[in-house]
Amino acid sequence: MPEPRCEWQASVMKRTWILAALFLAGCSSSNDTNALRPKVYPKEQTCAEFKASLPPDVVTATLSVPEREGSSNWVQVFYFYRKPLRSKVALFLNGGPGGSSHSSFRVMESTLKNFGLQDKISFVYMDQRGNGCSSGYPDAETDAEIFERSKDYGTRGIVRDAEAVRRSLGLTQWSVYGQSYGAMIA
């Protein structure tokens, strides 16, 4: 009889292959020249609704950063925090990739309050490039250009964005807290 761990690993591998096959089947239709192009959702409406739902003591901001060093393409990075910023500030990096920090804000702020820490530490929440209220994933004339530009939407690009946010807040240092994919970025 196989060990439970081996069964679990086999199960995970099987699911991974099934998901990969489904993804590839969906992206490789016969003459689909837009297979690599990101889907466009009505993001502006969702962002406006999210911003309107925030408490009045939450500051929202958007920062323009280059897509990569020396690039003529720019990305808008959305971030927010409760004012005033405390002496201890931490950047919250949410999971994903592909998720926004919006639901994390409600959970983390509730947790701070439950433990009586809301007056001791401030979290800054940032929507990672390509997600939430930050600029979407790149679009371009060719799939090759989309692929090339998408390389800057991983952990290194997100770290550069976080550093730009830290500097824009006038902070010399902060702590970093990452959840799931955010922990990889951290």
mmCIF file of C-alpha atoms in Angstrom:
data_model
loop_
_atom_site.group_PDB
_atom_site.id
_atom_site.type_symbol
_atom_site.label_atom_id
_atom_site.label_comp_id
_atom_site.label_asym_id
_atom_site.label_seq_id
_atom_site.Cartn_x
_atom_site.Cartn_y
_atom_site.Cartn_z
ATOM 1 C CA MET A 1 0.000 0.000 0.000
ATOM 2 C CA PRO A 2 1.455 3.431 -0.946
ATOM 3 C CA GLU A 3 2.238 5.939 1.758
ATOM 4 C CA PRO A 4 -0.420 8.674 2.259
ATOM 5 C CA ARG A 5 2.114 11.331 1.276
ATOM 6 C CA CYS A 6 2.746 9.611 -2.063
ATOM 7 C CA GLU A 7 -1.014 9.402 -2.696
ATOM 8 C CA TRP A 8 -1.321 13.099 -1.914
ATOM 9 C CA GLN A 9 1.573 13.971 -4.245
ATOM 10 C CA ALA A 10 0.062 11.847 -7.034
ATOM 11 C CA SER A 11 -3.295 13.543 -6.519
ATOM 12 C CA VAL A 12 -1.705 16.990 -6.706
ATOM 13 C CA MET A 13 0.254 16.064 -9.832
ATOM 14 C CA LYS A 14 -2.889 14.673 -11.495
ATOM 15 C CA ARG A 15 -4.837 17.874 -10.748
ATOM 16 C CA THR A 16 -1.937 19.999 -12.002
ATOM 17 C CA TRP A 17 -1.814 18.116 -15.300
ATOM 18 C CA ILE A 18 -5.596 18.354 -15.704
ATOM 19 C CA LEU A 19 -5.542 22.106 -15.078
ATOM 20 C CA ALA A 20 -2.624 22.544 -17.489
ATOM 21 C CA ALA A 21 -4.458 20.533 -20.160
ATOM 22 C CA LEU A 22 -7.630 22.584 -19.685
ATOM 23 C CA PHE A 23 -5.661 25.812 -19.867
ATOM 24 C CA LEU A 24 -3.824 24.749 -22.996
ATOM 25 C CA ALA A 25 -7.019 23.532 -24.636
ATOM 26 C CA GLY A 26 -8.660 26.869 -23.939
ATOM 27 C CA CYS A 27 -5.710 28.890 -25.212
ATOM 28 C CA SER A 28 -4.823 26.947 -28.328
ATOM 29 C CA SER A 29 -7.952 27.040 -30.417
ATOM 30 C CA SER A 30 -7.237 26.638 -34.109
ATOM 31 C CA ASN A 31 -6.707 30.185 -35.374
ATOM 32 C CA ASP A 32 -6.840 32.170 -32.152
ATOM 33 C CA THR A 33 -4.362 35.027 -32.579
ATOM 34 C CA ASN A 34 -5.465 36.564 -29.273
ATOM 35 C CA ALA A 35 -4.609 33.561 -27.084
ATOM 36 C CA LEU A 36 -2.087 35.509 -24.990
ATOM 37 C CA ARG A 37 -4.131 38.683 -24.747
ATOM 38 C CA PRO A 38 -5.550 39.317 -21.290
ATOM 39 C CA LYS A 39 -9.299 39.405 -20.818
ATOM 40 C CA VAL A 40 -10.652 42.883 -20.091
ATOM 41 C CA TYR A 41 -13.113 43.290 -17.252
ATOM 42 C CA PRO A 42 -14.976 46.433 -16.164
ATOM 43 C CA LYS A 43 -12.264 47.218 -13.628
ATOM 44 C CA GLU A 44 -12.991 50.930 -13.269
ATOM 45 C CA GLN A 45 -16.494 50.260 -11.925
ATOM 46 C CA THR A 46 -15.184 47.713 -9.436
ATOM 47 C CA CYS A 47 -12.444 50.097 -8.261
ATOM 48 C CA ALA A 48 -14.865 52.987 -7.880
ATOM 49 C CA GLU A 49 -17.157 50.772 -5.801
ATOM 50 C CA PHE A 50 -14.252 49.594 -3.639
ATOM 51 C CA LYS A 51 -12.965 53.123 -3.031
ATOM 52 C CA ALA A 52 -16.485 54.313 -2.155
ATOM 53 C CA SER A 53 -16.808 51.464 0.374
ATOM 54 C CA LEU A 54 -13.701 52.474 2.332
ATOM 55 C CA PRO A 55 -13.984 54.238 5.690
ATOM 56 C CA PRO A 56 -13.357 58.006 5.634
ATOM 57 C CA ASP A 57 -9.996 57.665 7.414
ATOM 58 C CA VAL A 58 -8.509 55.604 4.562
ATOM 59 C CA VAL A 59 -6.217 57.395 2.135
ATOM 60 C CA THR A 60 -6.082 56.091 -1.429
ATOM 61 C CA ALA A 61 -3.368 57.005 -3.907
ATOM 62 C CA THR A 62 -2.007 56.016 -7.292
ATOM 63 C CA LEU A 63 1.657 56.200 -8.215
ATOM 64 C CA SER A 64 3.114 56.105 -11.733
ATOM 65 C CA VAL A 65 6.148 53.849 -12.082
ATOM 66 C CA PRO A 66 8.030 52.638 -15.163
ATOM 67 C CA GLU A 67 7.020 49.170 -16.320
ATOM 68 C CA ARG A 68 10.744 48.336 -16.146
ATOM 69 C CA GLU A 69 13.831 50.474 -15.598
ATOM 70 C CA GLY A 70 14.376 52.695 -18.629
ATOM 71 C CA SER A 71 11.002 51.789 -20.175
ATOM 72 C CA SER A 72 8.727 54.276 -21.914
ATOM 73 C CA ASN A 73 5.721 52.261 -20.669
ATOM 74 C CA TRP A 74 4.296 53.274 -17.298
ATOM 75 C CA VAL A 75 2.218 51.404 -14.733
ATOM 76 C CA GLN A 76 -0.233 52.924 -12.265
ATOM 77 C CA VAL A 77 0.132 51.351 -8.811
ATOM 78 C CA PHE A 78 -2.806 51.770 -6.436
ATOM 79 C CA TYR A 79 -2.220 51.724 -2.689
ATOM 80 C CA PHE A 80 -4.117 52.720 0.424
ATOM 81 C CA TYR A 81 -3.825 52.945 4.200
ATOM 82 C CA ARG A 82 -5.564 54.257 7.305
ATOM 83 C CA LYS A 83 -4.433 57.649 8.470
ATOM 84 C CA PRO A 84 -2.491 58.639 10.390
ATOM 85 C CA LEU A 85 0.452 56.370 9.666
ATOM 86 C CA ARG A 86 1.826 55.006 12.943
ATOM 87 C CA SER A 87 5.506 54.803 13.834
ATOM 88 C CA LYS A 88 5.464 51.125 12.815
ATOM 89 C CA VAL A 89 4.421 50.666 9.199
ATOM 90 C CA ALA A 90 4.151 47.397 7.297
ATOM 91 C CA LEU A 91 3.420 46.738 3.656
ATOM 92 C CA PHE A 92 0.828 44.002 3.193
ATOM 93 C CA LEU A 93 1.473 41.857 0.114
ATOM 94 C CA ASN A 94 -1.601 39.815 -0.715
ATOM 95 C CA GLY A 95 -1.849 36.382 -2.280
ATOM 96 C CA GLY A 96 -2.515 35.589 -5.874
ATOM 97 C CA PRO A 97 -1.116 36.175 -8.295
ATOM 98 C CA GLY A 98 -4.157 37.768 -9.792
ATOM 99 C CA GLY A 99 -5.831 38.987 -6.630
ATOM 100 C CA SER A 100 -6.319 42.422 -5.194
ATOM 101 C CA SER A 101 -5.624 43.535 -1.643
ATOM 102 C CA HIS A 102 -9.239 44.598 -1.097
ATOM 103 C CA SER A 103 -10.553 41.646 0.927
ATOM 104 C CA SER A 104 -7.240 41.409 2.798
ATOM 105 C CA PHE A 105 -7.738 44.983 4.005
ATOM 106 C CA ARG A 106 -10.962 44.108 5.804
ATOM 107 C CA VAL A 107 -9.480 40.966 7.390
ATOM 108 C CA MET A 108 -6.230 42.603 8.514
ATOM 109 C CA GLU A 109 -7.871 45.740 9.878
ATOM 110 C CA SER A 110 -10.355 43.606 11.837
ATOM 111 C CA THR A 111 -7.487 41.513 13.207
ATOM 112 C CA LEU A 112 -5.547 44.609 14.281
ATOM 113 C CA LYS A 113 -8.628 45.889 16.086
ATOM 114 C CA ASN A 114 -9.350 42.522 17.762
ATOM 115 C CA PHE A 115 -5.820 42.410 19.178
ATOM 116 C CA GLY A 116 -5.759 46.100 20.144
ATOM 117 C CA LEU A 117 -2.984 46.903 17.679
ATOM 118 C CA GLN A 118 -4.743 49.478 15.482
ATOM 119 C CA ASP A 119 -2.967 52.334 17.299
ATOM 120 C CA LYS A 120 0.455 50.668 17.194
ATOM 121 C CA ILE A 121 0.950 49.596 13.570
ATOM 122 C CA SER A 122 -0.242 50.768 10.186
ATOM 123 C CA PHE A 123 -0.555 48.544 7.154
ATOM 124 C CA VAL A 124 -0.164 49.889 3.650
ATOM 125 C CA TYR A 125 -2.053 47.812 1.092
ATOM 126 C CA MET A 126 -0.938 47.764 -2.531
ATOM 127 C CA ASP A 127 -2.683 46.265 -5.531
ATOM 128 C CA GLN A 128 0.063 44.455 -7.399
ATOM 129 C CA ARG A 129 0.610 45.551 -10.998
ATOM 130 C CA GLY A 130 -1.880 43.904 -13.297
ATOM 131 C CA ASN A 131 -4.467 43.493 -10.516
ATOM 132 C CA GLY A 132 -7.102 45.306 -8.532
ATOM 133 C CA CYS A 133 -7.091 49.063 -9.037
ATOM 134 C CA SER A 134 -3.523 49.133 -10.388
ATOM 135 C CA SER A 135 -2.923 49.115 -14.145
ATOM 136 C CA GLY A 136 -3.982 45.937 -15.900
ATOM 137 C CA TYR A 137 -1.655 43.480 -17.598
ATOM 138 C CA PRO A 138 0.049 44.827 -20.706
ATOM 139 C CA ASP A 139 -1.526 44.936 -24.126
ATOM 140 C CA ALA A 140 0.436 45.328 -27.331
ATOM 141 C CA GLU A 141 0.299 44.817 -31.066
ATOM 142 C CA THR A 142 1.834 41.334 -31.038
ATOM 143 C CA ASP A 143 1.692 38.349 -28.735
ATOM 144 C CA ALA A 144 5.505 38.361 -28.642
ATOM 145 C CA GLU A 145 5.497 41.913 -27.271
ATOM 146 C CA ILE A 146 2.834 41.014 -24.695
ATOM 147 C CA PHE A 147 4.958 38.057 -23.599
ATOM 148 C CA GLU A 148 8.093 40.216 -23.337
ATOM 149 C CA ARG A 149 6.340 42.976 -21.372
ATOM 150 C CA SER A 150 4.584 40.473 -19.076
ATOM 151 C CA LYS A 151 7.974 39.430 -17.707
ATOM 152 C CA ASP A 152 7.944 42.662 -15.693
ATOM 153 C CA TYR A 153 4.711 41.710 -13.903
ATOM 154 C CA GLY A 154 6.277 39.165 -11.564
ATOM 155 C CA THR A 155 7.908 39.487 -8.172
ATOM 156 C CA ARG A 156 10.756 41.798 -9.214
ATOM 157 C CA GLY A 157 8.396 44.352 -10.755
ATOM 158 C CA ILE A 158 6.164 44.228 -7.686
ATOM 159 C CA VAL A 159 9.163 44.770 -5.390
ATOM 160 C CA ARG A 160 10.189 47.838 -7.440
ATOM 161 C CA ASP A 161 6.626 49.142 -7.140
ATOM 162 C CA ALA A 162 6.644 48.602 -3.370
ATOM 163 C CA GLU A 163 9.907 50.524 -3.033
ATOM 164 C CA ALA A 164 8.428 53.391 -5.054
ATOM 165 C CA VAL A 165 5.388 53.435 -2.741
ATOM 166 C CA ARG A 166 7.642 53.418 0.357
ATOM 167 C CA ARG A 167 9.622 56.374 -0.978
ATOM 168 C CA SER A 168 6.449 58.268 -1.930
ATOM 169 C CA LEU A 169 5.267 57.937 1.672
ATOM 170 C CA GLY A 170 8.566 59.389 2.905
ATOM 171 C CA LEU A 171 9.441 56.221 4.827
ATOM 172 C CA THR A 172 13.055 55.181 5.234
ATOM 173 C CA GLN A 173 12.028 51.680 6.254
ATOM 174 C CA TRP A 174 9.002 49.491 6.846
ATOM 175 C CA SER A 175 8.217 45.903 7.619
ATOM 176 C CA VAL A 176 6.860 43.627 4.933
ATOM 177 C CA TYR A 177 4.120 41.069 5.534
ATOM 178 C CA GLY A 178 3.292 38.650 2.750
ATOM 179 C CA GLN A 179 0.404 36.214 2.554
ATOM 180 C CA SER A 180 0.659 33.241 0.155
ATOM 181 C CA TYR A 181 2.069 34.617 -3.137
ATOM 182 C CA GLY A 182 2.819 37.815 -1.212
ATOM 183 C CA ALA A 183 5.174 35.807 1.007
ATOM 184 C CA MET A 184 7.157 34.842 -2.114
ATOM 185 C CA ILE A 185 7.398 38.517 -3.022
ATOM 186 C CA ALA A 186 8.470 39.416 0.519
#
